[in-house]
Coordinates of C-alpha atoms and ligand atoms in Angstrom, one line a residue:
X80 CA 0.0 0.0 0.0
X81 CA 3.1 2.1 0.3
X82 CA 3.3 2.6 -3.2
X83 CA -0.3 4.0 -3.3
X84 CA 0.9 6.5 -0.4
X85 CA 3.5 7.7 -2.6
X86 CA 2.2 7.5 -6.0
X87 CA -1.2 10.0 -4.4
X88 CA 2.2 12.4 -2.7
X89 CA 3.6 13.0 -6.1
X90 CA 0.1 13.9 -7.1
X91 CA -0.4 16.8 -4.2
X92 CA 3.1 17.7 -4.8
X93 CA 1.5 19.3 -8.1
X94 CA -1.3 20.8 -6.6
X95 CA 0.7 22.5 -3.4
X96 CA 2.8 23.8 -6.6
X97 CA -0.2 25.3 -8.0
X98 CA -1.6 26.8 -5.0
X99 CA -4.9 25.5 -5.2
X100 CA -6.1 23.0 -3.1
X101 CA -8.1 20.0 -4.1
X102 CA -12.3 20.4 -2.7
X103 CA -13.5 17.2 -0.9
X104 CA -16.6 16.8 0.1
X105 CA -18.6 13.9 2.5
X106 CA -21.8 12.3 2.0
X107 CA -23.8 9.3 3.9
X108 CA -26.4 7.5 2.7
X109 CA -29.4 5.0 4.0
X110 CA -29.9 7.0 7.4
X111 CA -33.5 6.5 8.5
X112 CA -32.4 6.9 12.6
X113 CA -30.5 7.1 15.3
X114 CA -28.5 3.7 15.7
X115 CA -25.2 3.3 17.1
X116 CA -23.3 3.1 13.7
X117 CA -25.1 6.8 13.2
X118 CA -23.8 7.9 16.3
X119 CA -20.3 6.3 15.5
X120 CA -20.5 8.4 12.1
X121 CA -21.7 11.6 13.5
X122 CA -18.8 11.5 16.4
X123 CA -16.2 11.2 13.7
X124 CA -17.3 14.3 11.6
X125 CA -17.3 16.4 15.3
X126 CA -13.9 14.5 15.9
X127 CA -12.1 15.7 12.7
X128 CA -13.9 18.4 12.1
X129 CA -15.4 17.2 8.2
X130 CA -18.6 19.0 7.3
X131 CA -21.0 16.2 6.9
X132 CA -24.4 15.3 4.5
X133 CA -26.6 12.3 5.6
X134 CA -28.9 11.5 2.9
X135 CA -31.8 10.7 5.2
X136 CA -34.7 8.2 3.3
X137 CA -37.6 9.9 4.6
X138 CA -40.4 7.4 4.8
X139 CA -40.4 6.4 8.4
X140 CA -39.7 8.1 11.5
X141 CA -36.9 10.8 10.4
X142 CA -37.5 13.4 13.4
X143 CA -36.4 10.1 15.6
X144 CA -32.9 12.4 14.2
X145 CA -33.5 15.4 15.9
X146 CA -31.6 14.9 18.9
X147 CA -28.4 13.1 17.3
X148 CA -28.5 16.2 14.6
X149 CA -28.9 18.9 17.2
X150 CA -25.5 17.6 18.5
X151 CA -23.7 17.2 15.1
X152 CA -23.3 21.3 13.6
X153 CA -21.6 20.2 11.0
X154 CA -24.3 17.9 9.8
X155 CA -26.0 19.0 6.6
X156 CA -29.7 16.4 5.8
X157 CA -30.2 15.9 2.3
X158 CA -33.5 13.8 1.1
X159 CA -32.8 10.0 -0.1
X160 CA -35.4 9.5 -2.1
X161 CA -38.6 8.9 -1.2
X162 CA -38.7 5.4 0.5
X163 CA -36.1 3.2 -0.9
X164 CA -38.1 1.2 -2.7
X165 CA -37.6 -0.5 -5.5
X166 CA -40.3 -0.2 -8.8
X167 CA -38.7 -1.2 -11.6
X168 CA -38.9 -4.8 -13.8
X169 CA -35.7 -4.5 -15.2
X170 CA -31.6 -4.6 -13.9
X171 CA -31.8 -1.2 -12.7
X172 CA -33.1 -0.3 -9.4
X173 CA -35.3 3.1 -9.3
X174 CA -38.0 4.4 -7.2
X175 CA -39.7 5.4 -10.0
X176 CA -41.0 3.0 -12.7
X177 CA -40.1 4.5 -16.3
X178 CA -43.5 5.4 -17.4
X179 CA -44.2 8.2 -14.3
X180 CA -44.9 11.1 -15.3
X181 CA -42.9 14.4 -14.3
X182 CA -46.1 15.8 -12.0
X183 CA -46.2 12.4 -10.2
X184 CA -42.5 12.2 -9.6
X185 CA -42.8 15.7 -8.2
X186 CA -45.5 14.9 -6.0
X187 CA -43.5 11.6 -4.1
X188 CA -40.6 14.6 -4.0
X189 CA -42.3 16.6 -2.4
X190 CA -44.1 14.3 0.2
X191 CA -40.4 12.7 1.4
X192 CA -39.3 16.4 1.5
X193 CA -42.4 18.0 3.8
X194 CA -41.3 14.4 6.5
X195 CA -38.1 16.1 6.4
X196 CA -38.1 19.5 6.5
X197 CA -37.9 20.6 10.0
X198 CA -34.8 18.1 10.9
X199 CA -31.8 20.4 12.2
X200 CA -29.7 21.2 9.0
X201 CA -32.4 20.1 6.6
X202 CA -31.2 21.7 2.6
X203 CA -33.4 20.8 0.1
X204 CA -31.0 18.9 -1.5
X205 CA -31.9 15.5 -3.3
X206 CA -30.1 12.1 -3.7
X207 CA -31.4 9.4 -5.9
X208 CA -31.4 5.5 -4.5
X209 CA -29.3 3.6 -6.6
X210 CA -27.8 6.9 -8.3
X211 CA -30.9 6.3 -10.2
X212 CA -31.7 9.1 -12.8
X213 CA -35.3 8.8 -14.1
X214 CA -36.0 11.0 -17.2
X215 CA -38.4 13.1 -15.7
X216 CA -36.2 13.7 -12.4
X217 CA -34.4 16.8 -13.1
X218 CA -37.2 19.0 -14.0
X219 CA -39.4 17.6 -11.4
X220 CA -36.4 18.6 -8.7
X221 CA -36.2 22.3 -10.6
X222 CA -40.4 22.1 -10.6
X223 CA -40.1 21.6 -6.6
X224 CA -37.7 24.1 -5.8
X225 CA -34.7 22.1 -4.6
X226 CA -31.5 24.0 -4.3
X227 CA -29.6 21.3 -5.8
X228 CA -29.0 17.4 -6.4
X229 CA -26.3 15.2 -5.5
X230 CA -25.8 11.2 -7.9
X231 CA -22.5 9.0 -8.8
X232 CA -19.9 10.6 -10.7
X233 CA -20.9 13.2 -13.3
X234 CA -23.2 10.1 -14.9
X235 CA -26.4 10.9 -16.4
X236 CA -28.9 13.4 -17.1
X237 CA -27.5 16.7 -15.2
X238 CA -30.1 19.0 -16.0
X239 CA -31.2 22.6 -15.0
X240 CA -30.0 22.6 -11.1
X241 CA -26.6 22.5 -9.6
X242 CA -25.4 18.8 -8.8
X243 CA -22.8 17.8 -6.1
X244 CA -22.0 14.0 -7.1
X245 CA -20.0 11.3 -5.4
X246 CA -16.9 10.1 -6.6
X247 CA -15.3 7.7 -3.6
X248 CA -16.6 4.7 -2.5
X249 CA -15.7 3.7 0.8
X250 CA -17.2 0.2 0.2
X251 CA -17.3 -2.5 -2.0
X252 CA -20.9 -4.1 -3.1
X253 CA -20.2 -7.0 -5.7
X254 CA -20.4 -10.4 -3.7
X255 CA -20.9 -9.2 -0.3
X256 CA -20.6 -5.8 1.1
X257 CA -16.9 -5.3 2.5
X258 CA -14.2 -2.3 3.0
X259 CA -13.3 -1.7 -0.7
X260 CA -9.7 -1.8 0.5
X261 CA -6.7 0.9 1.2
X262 CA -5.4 0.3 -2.1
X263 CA -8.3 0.2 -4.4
X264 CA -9.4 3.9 -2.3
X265 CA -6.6 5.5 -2.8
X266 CA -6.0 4.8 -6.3
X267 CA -9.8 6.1 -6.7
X268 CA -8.6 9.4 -5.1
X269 CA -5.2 9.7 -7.1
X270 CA -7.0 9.1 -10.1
X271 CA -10.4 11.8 -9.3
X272 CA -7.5 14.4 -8.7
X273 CA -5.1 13.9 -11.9
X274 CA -8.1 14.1 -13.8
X275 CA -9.2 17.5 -12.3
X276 CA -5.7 18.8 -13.0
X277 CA -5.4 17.8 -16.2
X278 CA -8.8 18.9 -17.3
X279 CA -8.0 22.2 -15.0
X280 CA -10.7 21.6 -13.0
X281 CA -9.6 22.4 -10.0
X282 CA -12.4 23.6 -8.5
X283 CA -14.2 20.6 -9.1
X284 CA -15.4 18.8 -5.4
X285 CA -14.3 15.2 -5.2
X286 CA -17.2 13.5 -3.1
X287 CA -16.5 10.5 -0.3
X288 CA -19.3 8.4 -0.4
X289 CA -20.3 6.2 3.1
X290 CA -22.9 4.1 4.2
X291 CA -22.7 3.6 7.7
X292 CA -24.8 1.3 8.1
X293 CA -23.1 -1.2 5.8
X294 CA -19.0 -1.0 7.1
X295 CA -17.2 -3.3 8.9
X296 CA -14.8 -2.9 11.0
X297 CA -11.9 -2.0 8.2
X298 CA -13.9 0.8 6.9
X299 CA -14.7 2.4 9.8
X300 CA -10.6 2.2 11.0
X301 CA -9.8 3.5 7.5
X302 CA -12.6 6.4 7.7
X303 CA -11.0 7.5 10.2
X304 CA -7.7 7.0 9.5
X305 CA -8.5 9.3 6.0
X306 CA -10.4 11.6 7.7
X307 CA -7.1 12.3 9.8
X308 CA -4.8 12.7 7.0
X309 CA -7.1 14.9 4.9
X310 CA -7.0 17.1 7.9
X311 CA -3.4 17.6 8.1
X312 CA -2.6 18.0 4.6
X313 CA -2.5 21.7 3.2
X314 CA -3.6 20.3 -0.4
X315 CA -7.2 19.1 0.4
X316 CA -10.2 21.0 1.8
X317 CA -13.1 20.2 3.1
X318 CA -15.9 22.2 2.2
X319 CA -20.0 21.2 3.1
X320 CA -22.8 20.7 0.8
X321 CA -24.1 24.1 1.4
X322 CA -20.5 25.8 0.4
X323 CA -20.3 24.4 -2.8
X324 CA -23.9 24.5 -3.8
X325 CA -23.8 28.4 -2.9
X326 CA -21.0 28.3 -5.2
X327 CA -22.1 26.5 -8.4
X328 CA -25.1 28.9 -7.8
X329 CA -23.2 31.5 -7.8
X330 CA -21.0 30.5 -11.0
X331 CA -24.2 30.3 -12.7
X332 CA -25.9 33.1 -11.9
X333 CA -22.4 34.8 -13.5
X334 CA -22.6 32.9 -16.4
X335 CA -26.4 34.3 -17.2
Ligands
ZN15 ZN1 -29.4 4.3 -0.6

């Protein structure tokens, strides 16, 4: 793993050079409430000090999160969907079978949303289960008013409103859920920030992706153990959701 350690220093070694430091962001999915793995989560963002977005699925009893959120500032809730629940026939998961139309998407949006609303650090901020992008999903998110959207790596439809996407997978999901391993990780990482720099992106947020309530034991020591050396190094910042969505809106509104 040493070599992974070195090959990701020679990358920061360009970006110190450049003076701009590579955006990281955090997101959690699957939280639905308080359980010790949520409280294991939450205690490692206060710990290091990472802003933090749990994608919360709202469909059964999210203000059972109040309290855990009250005690977690740097805890941004985004909505997960609408209940996690699979409709489609085909390979694909999606909560919403192909042939909805865009005012019945928007209406399931907007009932998940109104469950979640008054949690502590509530943005209206969507993530799709399973990444999922149904045709009629970006305009229905514009139609509802959400500030933004947040899916897998820059795939798909990405539509009128800003999107935040995902880009690290902590886990593994093929044949049993497991760490997906130091070395796999950091090779994701190196790779997320050459391509920024060579495109001259460097703006562009590169977006850890969790799901508490799926890591053993090697995840959670490597979580932290990341968490940790992001901190300390100059090259990377943190930023939250809210940050880089006020920026993106901000770009735009430029752009117009
Ligand atoms: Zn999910």
């Amino acid at each position: 793993m040493n070599l992974q350690r070195t090959l990701l220093d020679i990358e920061l070694q360009h970006w110190r050079r450049a003076g701009r430091p590579a955006r990281l962001w955090w997101r959690d999915d699957d939280a639905r409430g308080p359980t010790p793995a949520l409280e294991r989560l939450l205690a490692l963002s206060l710990w290091h000090g990472v802003p933090l977005t749990l994608a919360v699925i709202p469909d059964e009893d999210p203000a059972s999160l109040t309290w855990s959120l009250a005690t977690c500032p740097l805890a941004t809730v985004a909505q997960h969907g609408v209940d996690h629940t699979n409709r489609r026939d085909g390979q694909a998961a999606g909560e919403f079978p192909h042939e909805w139309r865009r005012l019945r998407v928007a209406t399931q949006l907007r009932a998940g949303w109104a469950r979640l609303q008054a949690l502590p650090g509530a943005q209206p901020v969507f993530v799709p289960p399973w990444n999922d992008i149904h045709p009629e999903l970006p305009g229905a998110l514009e139609d509802c008013g959400y500030l933004g959207w947040s899916a897998w790596a820059d795939a798909g439809d990405r539509g009128p409103l800003p999107r935040i996407d995902a880009h690290l997978d902590l886990l593994r999901w093929k044949s049993g859920v497991r760490f997906r391993g130091e070395g796999r990780f950091l090779e994701a990482f190196r790779a997320a920030l050459r391509a920024r720099r060579r495109a001259g992106r460097w703006e562009a947020p590169i977006g850890l992706l969790t799901h508490h309530l799926d890591h053993d034991e090697a995840a959670w020591v490597f979580l932290a153990e990341f968490l940790d050396w992001t901190r300390a190094r100059p090259e990377l910042a943190w930023r939250s959701l809210g940050e880089l969505l006020a920026e993106q809106a901000g770009a735009r509104h430029q752009a117009a």
